[in-house]
XYZ file of C-alpha atoms in Angstrom:
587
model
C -28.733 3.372 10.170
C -25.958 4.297 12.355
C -25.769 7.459 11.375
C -25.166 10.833 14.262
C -27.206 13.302 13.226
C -27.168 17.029 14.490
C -29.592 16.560 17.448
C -28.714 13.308 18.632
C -26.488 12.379 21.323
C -23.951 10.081 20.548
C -24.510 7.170 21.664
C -21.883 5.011 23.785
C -18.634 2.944 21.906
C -19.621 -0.262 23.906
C -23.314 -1.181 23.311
C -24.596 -4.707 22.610
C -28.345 -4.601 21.518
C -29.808 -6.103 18.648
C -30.252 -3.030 16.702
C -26.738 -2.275 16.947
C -25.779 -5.615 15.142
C -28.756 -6.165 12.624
C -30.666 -2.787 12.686
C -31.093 -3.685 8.490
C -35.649 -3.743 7.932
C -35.013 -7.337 6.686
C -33.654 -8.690 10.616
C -36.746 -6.572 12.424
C -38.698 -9.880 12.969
C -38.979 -13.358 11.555
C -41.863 -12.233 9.503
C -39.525 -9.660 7.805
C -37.007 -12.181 7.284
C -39.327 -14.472 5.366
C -40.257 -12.291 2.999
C -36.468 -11.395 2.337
C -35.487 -14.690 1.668
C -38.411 -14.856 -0.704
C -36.992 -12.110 -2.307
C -33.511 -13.188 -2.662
C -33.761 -13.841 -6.433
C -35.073 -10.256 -6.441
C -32.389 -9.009 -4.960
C -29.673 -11.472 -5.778
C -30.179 -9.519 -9.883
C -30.696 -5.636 -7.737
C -26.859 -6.692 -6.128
C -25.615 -8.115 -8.837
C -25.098 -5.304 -10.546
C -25.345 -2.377 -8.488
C -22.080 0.016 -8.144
C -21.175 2.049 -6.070
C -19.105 5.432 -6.309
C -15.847 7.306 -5.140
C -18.215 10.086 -2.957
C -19.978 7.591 -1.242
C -17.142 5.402 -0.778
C -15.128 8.590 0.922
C -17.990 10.261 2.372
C -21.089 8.249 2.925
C -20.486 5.094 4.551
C -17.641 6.785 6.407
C -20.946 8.541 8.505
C -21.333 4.836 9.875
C -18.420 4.721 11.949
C -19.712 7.220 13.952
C -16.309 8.925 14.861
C -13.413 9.521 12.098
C -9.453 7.854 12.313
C -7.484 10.579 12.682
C -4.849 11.524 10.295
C -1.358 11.318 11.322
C 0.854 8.982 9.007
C 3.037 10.635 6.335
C 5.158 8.715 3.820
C 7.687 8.179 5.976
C 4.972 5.925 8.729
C 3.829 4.500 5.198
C 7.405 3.412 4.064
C 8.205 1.670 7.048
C 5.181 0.267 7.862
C 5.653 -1.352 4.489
C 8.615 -3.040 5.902
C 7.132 -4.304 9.035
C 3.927 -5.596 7.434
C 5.985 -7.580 4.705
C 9.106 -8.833 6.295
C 8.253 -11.720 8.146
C 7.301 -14.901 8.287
C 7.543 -15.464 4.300
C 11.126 -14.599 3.885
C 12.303 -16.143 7.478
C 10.220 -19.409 7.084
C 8.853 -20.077 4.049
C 11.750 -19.507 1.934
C 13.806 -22.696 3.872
C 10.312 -24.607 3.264
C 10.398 -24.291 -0.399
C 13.631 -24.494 -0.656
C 13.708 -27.505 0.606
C 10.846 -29.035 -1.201
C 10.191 -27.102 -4.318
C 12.275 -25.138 -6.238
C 15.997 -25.884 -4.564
C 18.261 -23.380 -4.690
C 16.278 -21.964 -7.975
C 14.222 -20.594 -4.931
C 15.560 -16.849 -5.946
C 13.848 -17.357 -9.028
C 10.965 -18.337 -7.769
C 10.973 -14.874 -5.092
C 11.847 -13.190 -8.451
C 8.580 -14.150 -10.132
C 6.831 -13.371 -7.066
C 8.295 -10.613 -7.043
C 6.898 -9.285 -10.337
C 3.584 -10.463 -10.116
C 3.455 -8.342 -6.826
C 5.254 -5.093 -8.329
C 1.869 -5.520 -10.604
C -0.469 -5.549 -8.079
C 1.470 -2.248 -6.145
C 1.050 -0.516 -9.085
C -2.896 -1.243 -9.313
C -3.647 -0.613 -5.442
C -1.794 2.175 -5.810
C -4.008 4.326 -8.063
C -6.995 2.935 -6.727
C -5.311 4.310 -2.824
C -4.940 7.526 -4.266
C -8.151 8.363 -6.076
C -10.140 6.722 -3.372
C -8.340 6.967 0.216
C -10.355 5.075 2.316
C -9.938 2.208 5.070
C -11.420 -0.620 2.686
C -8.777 -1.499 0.265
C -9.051 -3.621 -2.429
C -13.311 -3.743 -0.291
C -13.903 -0.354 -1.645
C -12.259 -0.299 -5.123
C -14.202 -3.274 -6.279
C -17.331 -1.988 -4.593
C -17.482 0.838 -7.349
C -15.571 -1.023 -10.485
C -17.230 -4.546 -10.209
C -20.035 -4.038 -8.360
C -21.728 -5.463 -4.750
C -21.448 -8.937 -5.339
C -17.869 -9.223 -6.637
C -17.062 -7.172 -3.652
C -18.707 -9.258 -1.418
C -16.117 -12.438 -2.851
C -13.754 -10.496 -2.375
C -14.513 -9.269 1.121
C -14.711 -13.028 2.254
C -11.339 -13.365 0.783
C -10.376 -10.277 2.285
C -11.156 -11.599 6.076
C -9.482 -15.290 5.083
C -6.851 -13.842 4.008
C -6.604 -11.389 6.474
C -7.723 -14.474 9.759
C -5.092 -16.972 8.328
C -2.041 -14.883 8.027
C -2.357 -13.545 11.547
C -2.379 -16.845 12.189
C 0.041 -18.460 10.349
C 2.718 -15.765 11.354
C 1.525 -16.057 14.981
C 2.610 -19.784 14.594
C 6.094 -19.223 13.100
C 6.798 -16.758 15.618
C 6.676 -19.513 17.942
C 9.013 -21.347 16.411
C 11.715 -18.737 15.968
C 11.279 -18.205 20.121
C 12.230 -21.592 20.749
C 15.119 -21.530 18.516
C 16.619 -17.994 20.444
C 16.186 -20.178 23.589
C 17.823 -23.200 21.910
C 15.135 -25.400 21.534
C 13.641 -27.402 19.220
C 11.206 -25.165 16.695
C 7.915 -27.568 17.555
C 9.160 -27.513 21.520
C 7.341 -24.764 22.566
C 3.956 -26.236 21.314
C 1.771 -28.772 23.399
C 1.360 -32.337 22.088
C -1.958 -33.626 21.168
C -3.492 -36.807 20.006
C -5.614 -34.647 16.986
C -5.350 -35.171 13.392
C -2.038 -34.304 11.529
C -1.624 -30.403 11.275
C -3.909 -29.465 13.511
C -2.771 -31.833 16.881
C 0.047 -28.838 18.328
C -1.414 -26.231 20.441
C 0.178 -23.043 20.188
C -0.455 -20.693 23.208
C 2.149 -18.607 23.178
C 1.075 -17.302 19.581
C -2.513 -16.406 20.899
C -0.644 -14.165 23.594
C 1.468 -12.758 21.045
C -1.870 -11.986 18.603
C -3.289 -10.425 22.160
C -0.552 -8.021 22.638
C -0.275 -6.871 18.979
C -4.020 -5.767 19.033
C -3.597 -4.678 22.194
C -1.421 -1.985 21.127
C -2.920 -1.471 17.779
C -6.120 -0.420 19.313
C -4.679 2.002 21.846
C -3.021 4.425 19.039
C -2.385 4.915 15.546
C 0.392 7.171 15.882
C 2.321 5.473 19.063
C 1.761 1.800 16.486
C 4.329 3.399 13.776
C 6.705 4.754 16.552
C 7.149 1.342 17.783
C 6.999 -0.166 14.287
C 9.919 2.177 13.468
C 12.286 1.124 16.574
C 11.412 -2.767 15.633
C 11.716 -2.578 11.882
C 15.405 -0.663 12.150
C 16.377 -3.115 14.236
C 15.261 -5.825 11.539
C 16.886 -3.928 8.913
C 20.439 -4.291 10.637
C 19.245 -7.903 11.379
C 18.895 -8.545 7.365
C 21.946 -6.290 5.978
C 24.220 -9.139 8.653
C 22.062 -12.312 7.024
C 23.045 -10.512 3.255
C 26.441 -10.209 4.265
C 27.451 -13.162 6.905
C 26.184 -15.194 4.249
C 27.404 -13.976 0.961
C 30.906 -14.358 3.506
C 30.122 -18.024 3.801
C 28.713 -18.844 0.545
C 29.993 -21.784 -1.807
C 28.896 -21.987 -5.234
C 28.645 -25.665 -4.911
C 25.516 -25.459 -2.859
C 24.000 -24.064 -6.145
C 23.934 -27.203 -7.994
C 21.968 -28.714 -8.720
C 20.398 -25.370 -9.737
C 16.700 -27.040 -10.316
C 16.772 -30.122 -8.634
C 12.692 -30.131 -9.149
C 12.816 -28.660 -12.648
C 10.878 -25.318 -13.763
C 7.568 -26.609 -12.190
C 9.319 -26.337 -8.841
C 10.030 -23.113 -9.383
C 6.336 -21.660 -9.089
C 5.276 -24.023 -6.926
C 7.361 -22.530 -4.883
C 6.908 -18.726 -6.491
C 2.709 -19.544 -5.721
C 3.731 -20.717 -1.843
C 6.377 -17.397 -1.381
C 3.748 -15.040 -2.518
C 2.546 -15.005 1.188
C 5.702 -12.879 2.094
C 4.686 -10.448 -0.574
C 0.746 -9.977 0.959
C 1.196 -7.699 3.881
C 1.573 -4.728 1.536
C -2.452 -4.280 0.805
C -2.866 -3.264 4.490
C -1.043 0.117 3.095
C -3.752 0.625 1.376
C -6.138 0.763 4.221
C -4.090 3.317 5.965
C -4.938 6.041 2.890
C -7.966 7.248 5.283
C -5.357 7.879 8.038
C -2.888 9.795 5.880
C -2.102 12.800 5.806
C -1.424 13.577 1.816
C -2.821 10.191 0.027
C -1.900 12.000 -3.230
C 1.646 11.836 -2.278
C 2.311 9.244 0.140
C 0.634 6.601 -0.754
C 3.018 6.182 -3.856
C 6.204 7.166 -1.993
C 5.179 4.474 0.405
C 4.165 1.637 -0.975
C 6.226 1.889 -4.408
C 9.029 2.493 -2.302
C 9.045 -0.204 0.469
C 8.480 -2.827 -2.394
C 10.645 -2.556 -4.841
C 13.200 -2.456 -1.831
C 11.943 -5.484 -0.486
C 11.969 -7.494 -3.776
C 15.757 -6.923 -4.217
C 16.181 -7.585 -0.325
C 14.123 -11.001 -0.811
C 16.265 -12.015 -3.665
C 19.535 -11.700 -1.866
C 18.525 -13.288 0.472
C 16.956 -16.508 -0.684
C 20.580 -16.428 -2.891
C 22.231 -16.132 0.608
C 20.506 -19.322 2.133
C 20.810 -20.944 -1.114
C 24.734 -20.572 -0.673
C 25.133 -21.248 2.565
C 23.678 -24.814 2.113
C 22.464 -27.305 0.342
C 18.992 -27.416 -0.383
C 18.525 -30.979 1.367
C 19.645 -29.956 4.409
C 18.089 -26.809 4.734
C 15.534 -26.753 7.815
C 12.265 -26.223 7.245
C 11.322 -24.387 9.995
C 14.482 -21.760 10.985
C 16.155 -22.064 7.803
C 18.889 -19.332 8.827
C 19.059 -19.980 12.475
C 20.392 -23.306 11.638
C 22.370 -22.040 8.043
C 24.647 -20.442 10.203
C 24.969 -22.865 12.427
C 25.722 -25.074 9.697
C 29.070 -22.991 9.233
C 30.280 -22.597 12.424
C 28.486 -19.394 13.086
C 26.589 -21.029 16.137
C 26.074 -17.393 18.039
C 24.330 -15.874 14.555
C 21.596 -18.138 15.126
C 20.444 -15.976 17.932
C 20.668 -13.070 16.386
C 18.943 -14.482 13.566
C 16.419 -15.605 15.802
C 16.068 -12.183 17.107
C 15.710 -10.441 14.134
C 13.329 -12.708 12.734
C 11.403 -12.294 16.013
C 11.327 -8.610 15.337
C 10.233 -8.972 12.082
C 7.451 -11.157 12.750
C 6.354 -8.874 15.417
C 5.700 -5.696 12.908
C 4.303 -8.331 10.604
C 1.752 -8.743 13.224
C 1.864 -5.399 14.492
C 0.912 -3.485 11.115
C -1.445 -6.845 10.428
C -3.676 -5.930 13.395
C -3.224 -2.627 11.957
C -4.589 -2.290 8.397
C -6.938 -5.722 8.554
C -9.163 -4.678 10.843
C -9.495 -1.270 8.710
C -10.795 -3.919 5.833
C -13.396 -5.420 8.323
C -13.831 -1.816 9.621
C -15.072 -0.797 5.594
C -16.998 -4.229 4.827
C -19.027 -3.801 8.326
C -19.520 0.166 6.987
C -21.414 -1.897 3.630
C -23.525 -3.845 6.278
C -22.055 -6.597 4.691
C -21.064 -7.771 8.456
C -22.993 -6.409 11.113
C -22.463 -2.450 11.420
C -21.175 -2.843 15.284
C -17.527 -3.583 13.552
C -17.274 -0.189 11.413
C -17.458 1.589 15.108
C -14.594 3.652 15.484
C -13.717 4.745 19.243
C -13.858 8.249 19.880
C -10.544 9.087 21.883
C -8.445 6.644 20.219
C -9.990 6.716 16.488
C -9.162 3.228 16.199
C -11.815 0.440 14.932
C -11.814 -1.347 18.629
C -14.428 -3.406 17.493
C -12.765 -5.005 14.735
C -9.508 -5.743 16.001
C -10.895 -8.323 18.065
C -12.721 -9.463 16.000
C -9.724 -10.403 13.795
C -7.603 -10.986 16.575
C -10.160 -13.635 18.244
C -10.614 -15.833 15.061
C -7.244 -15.380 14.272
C -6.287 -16.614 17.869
C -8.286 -19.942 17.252
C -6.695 -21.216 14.415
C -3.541 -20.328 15.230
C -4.087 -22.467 18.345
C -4.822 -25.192 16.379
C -3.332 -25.207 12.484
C 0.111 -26.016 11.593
C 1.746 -22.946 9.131
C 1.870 -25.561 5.725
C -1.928 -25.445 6.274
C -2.028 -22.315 6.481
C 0.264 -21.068 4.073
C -1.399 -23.152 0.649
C -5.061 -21.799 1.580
C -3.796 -18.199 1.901
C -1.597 -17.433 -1.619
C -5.344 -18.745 -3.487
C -6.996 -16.476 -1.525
C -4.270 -13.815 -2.018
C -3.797 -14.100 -5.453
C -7.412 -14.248 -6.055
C -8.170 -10.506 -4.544
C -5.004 -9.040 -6.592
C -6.211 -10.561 -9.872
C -9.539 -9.142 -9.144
C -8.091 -5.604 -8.578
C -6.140 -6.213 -11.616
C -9.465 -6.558 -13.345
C -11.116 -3.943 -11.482
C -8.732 -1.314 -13.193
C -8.774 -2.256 -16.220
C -12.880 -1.423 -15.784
C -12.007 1.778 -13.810
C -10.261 3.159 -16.615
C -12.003 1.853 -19.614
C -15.823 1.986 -18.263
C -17.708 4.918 -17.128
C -21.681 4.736 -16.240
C -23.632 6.384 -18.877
C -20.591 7.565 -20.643
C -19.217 4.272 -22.109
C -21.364 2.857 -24.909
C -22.998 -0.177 -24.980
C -20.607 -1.230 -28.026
C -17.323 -0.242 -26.512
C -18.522 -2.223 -22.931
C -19.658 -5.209 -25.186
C -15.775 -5.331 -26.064
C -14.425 -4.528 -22.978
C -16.261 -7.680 -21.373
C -15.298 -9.828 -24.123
C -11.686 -8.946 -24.481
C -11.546 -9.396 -20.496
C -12.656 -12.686 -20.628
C -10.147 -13.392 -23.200
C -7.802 -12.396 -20.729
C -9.121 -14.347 -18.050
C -9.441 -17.563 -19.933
C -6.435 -17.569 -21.644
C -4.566 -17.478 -18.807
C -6.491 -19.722 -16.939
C -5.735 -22.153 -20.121
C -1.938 -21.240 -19.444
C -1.913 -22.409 -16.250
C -4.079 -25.529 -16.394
C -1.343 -26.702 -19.305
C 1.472 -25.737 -17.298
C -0.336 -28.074 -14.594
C -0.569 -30.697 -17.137
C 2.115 -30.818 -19.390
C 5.167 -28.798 -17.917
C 7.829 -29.733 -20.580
C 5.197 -29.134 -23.308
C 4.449 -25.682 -25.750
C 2.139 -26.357 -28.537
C -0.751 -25.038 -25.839
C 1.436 -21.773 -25.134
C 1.202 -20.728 -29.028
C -2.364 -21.035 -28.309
C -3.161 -19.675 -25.206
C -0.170 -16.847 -25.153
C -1.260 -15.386 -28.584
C -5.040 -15.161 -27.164
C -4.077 -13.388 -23.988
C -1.892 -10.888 -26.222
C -4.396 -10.208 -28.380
C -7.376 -9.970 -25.623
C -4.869 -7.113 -24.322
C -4.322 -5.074 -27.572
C -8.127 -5.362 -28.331
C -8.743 -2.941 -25.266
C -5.630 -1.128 -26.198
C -6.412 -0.223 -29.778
C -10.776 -0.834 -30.262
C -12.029 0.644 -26.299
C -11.277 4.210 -25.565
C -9.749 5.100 -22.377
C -13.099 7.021 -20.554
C -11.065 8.027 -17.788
C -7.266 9.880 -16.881
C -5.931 9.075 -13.262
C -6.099 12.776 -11.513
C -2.460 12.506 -9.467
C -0.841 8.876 -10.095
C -1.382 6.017 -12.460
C -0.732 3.156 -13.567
C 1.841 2.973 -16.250
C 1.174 1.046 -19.779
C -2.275 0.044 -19.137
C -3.432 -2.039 -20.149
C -0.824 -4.110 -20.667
C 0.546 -3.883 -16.850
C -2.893 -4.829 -15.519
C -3.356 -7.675 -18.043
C -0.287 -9.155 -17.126
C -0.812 -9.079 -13.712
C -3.914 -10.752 -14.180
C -1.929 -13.507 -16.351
C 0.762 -13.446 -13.194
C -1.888 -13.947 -10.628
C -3.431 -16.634 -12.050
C -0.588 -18.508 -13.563
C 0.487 -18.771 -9.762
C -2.329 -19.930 -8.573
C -2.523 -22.813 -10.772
C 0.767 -23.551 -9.497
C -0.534 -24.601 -6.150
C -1.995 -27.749 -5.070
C -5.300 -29.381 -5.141
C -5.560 -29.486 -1.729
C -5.213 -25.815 -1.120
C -8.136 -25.445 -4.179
C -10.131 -27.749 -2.153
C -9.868 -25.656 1.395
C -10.257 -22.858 -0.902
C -13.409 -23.673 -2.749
C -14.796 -24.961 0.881
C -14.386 -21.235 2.479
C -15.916 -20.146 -0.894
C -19.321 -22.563 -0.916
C -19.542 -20.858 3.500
C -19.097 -17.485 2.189
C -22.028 -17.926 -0.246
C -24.104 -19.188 2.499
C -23.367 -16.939 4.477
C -24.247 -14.327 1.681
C -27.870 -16.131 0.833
C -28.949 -15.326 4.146
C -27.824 -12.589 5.688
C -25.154 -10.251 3.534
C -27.699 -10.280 0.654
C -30.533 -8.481 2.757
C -28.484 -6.596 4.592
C -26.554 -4.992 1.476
C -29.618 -4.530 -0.490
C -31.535 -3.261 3.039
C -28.737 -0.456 3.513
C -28.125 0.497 -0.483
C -32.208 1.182 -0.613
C -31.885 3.234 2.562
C -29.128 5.642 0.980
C -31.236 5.552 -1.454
C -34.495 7.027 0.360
C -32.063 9.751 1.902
C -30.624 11.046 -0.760
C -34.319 11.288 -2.222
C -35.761 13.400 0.799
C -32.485 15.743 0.856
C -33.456 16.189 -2.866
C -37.179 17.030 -2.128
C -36.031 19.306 1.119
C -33.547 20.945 -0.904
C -36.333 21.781 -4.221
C -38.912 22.848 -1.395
C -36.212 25.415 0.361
C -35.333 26.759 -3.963
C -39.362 27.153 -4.049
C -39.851 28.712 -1.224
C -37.200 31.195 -1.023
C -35.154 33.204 1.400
């Protein structure tokens, strides 16, 4: 199933039949398809917990793209491309928003715990890039730790997450035009008599979305060249925000310090996570680089931990400048500077924020569609997305598909829409990798025993609930503690169960993760202690996407997965037999 083999001409990039979107046995016919929904219990148990492995993840499914990405990014594409795909929208936008009406000027805390709970998550996607450099991310890695069906959850979250923050930086680049032409930040949009949050269009962000993907698609290499030239420009456009505003700072803005109280502060931290998320799309770049083993953790560790500090200072910055009340919600610095007389630095603000949006966009149309690329490789969507295009070894196919979606609802869907229903689905996939490693290096098929994964699932779930208990009371009762000396103690001791009673069944081969598994566990605590932190409403969008991704599962990414595992399967059997019958028969 989409596979070249030696005596078959390749067939053309742009095709449209039916076999080249559901070639899976299960899609043949309508009689075919009954009996695979009849088996979907069946199959439901076969996916459920079926796992896949590093070769086939790295060799295998790579066969279904027909033609491989080329490798030309070193750890110098990977650094910056770390900056463009992470400063954006989040620090530019969001930071004023929460600001404003969450944490206060305590809003540098909040980037600080953000900041932490990210550093976590670098350090798990890390290893995971290195052992297994492919284009699916996060996809892949819980494909062979967790199995087909938490990949699947996580795939859907993957292409959420991946749809809605195109869109929702397509949007505030929008505004951020109309404040370098001195305008009004909604100005730009078109008025419309729809429901609130969804009633201005935004054109001019589904041209922008257009001309990203447009150049994404044409080259790999030429897409970091002009990621370089934008994000040095951004750079110089950050180190004069840092400055200029530490040069116009008054430490009376600063109080009150936490005008909302401590509960503002993650509400906020959950919300700012967004400008943390573009850093997974690293990840999917492993298949395109040249030495994975080295700079994938040059890269990404790199680029972070510069960002956190540069995050920081600046949320102190706009913190200084004003106070928190009058912050704007939409071009928070543009109109900072104004605010002290520095009416000129708004365009430059503008500018650089413009820039920085731009990579954010740039790298996003980038790495996502290498996620969708790897999920369509799974037949998980139809196999026509995992094509790769033969002269420009870019996943055409893909990128519009992201790019179209993406397009549509930022037409539609103001960015505090946005913005909720992407940190759950964010912080969901991290805590899942978080888990996923602790599995990688504590569980390995028919070497673990029984016993030893008996305790790794339970203390796990300690893990999991505890912190899920955490949260909830934090929800609840934010000025309380007696349910901290009951939740905290369980998480810590969930954590030094696998420490001291599971062996360690497997030793990273280049780059790990330090102090697991207390680093992992604690991400997985970070993650979800955020996510509590958000709203209802975002939980309710959330849980909405969730019930359409199951759906969508039950009837077609069930049989197609199962359809496409049982066909590796058959292969590998008949190389087997061809290979015993050449042994037999000799020279």
């Amino acid at each position: 199933m989409g596979e070249v083999g030696d005596n078959v001409q390749p067939r053309s990039y742009w095709r449209w039949k039916k076999q080249d979107f559901f070639p899976e046995e299960s899609f043949q016919n309508w009689g075919t398809y009954r009996f695979a929904l009849s088996q979907a219990h069946h199959r439901f148990k076969d996916r459920l917990i079926s796992r896949s492995n590093d070769a086939e993840e790295i060799e295998e499914l790579r066969k279904q793209s027909e033609n491989d990405m080329k490798r030309c990014l070193t750890w110098w594409d990977l650094t910056w491309f770390g900056f463009g795909s992470v400063i954006g929208a989040g620090i530019f936008v969001l930071t004023g928003q929460e600001a404003h009406d969450h944490a206060g000027p305590a809003i540098v805390l909040s980037y600080v715990a953000s900041g932490v709970s990210a550093m976590l998550s670098v350090f798990c996607y890390t290893e995971f890039a290195v052992e297994i450099p492919v284009a699916g991310g996060s996809f892949a890695y819980l494909r062979i730790e967790l199995g087909d069906f938490a990949a699947f959850i996580t795939a859907g979250n993957i292409l959420l997450e991946s749809i809605v923050g195109t869109a929702a930086v397509a949007r505030s680049w929008t505004s951020y035009f109309a404040t370098l032409l001195n305008r009004q930040p909604e100005s730009l949009r078109i008025h419309t008599s729809l429901t609130d949050g969804y009633n201005l269009l935004d054109p001019i962000a589904v041209a922008v979305l257009a001309i990203s993907a447009t150049i994404a698609m044409i080259s790999t290499r030429k897409t970091s060249y002009f990621n370089w030239i934008a994000s040095a420009i951004n750079t110089v456009v950050i180190v004069f925000v840092i400055v200029a505003g530490f040069a116009h700072a008054k430490t009376s803005n600063l109080t009150p310090f936490l005008p909302f109280g401590a509960k503002g502060i993650f509400q906020a931290a959950a919300i700012v996570y967004f400008a943390y998320g573009g850093f997974d799309n690293i990840a999917t770049m492993a298949e395109e680089t040249k030495d994975p083993a080295r700079d994938i953790p040059l890269g990404l560790l790199g680029s972070m931990s510069i960002i956190t500090v540069i995050y920081c200072l600046m949320a102190l910055a706009l913190a200084m400048m004003q106070k928190y009340a009058d912050i704007d919600r939409n071009a928070a610095y543009s109109v900072a500077f104004q605010s002290v007389g520095m009416k000129w630095a708004k365009y430059l603000v503008a500018l650089g924020a413009l820039k920085g949006m731009t990579t954010v966009l740039l790298v996003g149309a980038l790495g996502q569609p290498r996620y969708v690329t790897h999920i369509a490789r799974a037949h998980m969507i139809p196999p026509w997305f995992a094509l790769v295009h033969p002269k420009t070894g870019t996943p055409i196919n893909a990128t519009l598909l992201i790019t179209i979606l993406a397009a549509c609802i930022a037409l539609f869907s103001s960015l505090n829409v946005l913005a909720g229903l992407l940190s759950v689905s964010t912080l969901f996939v991290f805590m899942m990798m978080a888990v996923a490693l602790l599995v990688r290096r504590y569980y390995v098929k028919e070497i673990t025993s029984k016993v030893n994964l008996i305790k790794l699932v339970i203390f796990i779930l300690m893990i999991i609930a505890s912190s899920m208990a955490t949260a909830a009371y934090w929800g609840l009762t934010p000025n309380g503690w007696v349910g901290y000396t009951i939740t905290v103690p369980i998480w810590f001791l969930g954590t030094a169960g696998i420490s001291l009673f599971v062996p360690q069944q497997r030793t990273p081969k280049v780059w790990g993760v330090p102090l697991v598994p207390w680093f992992p566990s604690l991400s997985i605590a970070a993650n979800i202690f955020l996510m509590g932190s958000l709203g209802s409403t975002s939980f309710i969008r959330f849980g909405i996407c969730s019930i359409v991704m199951l759906l969508y599962y039950v009837f077609f990414g069930l049989h197609a997965t199962y359809d496409m595992a049982h066909q590796q399967d058959k292969l590998k059997s008949m190389k087997v037999d061809d290979d015993n019958i050449k042994q037999n028969v000799g020279p």
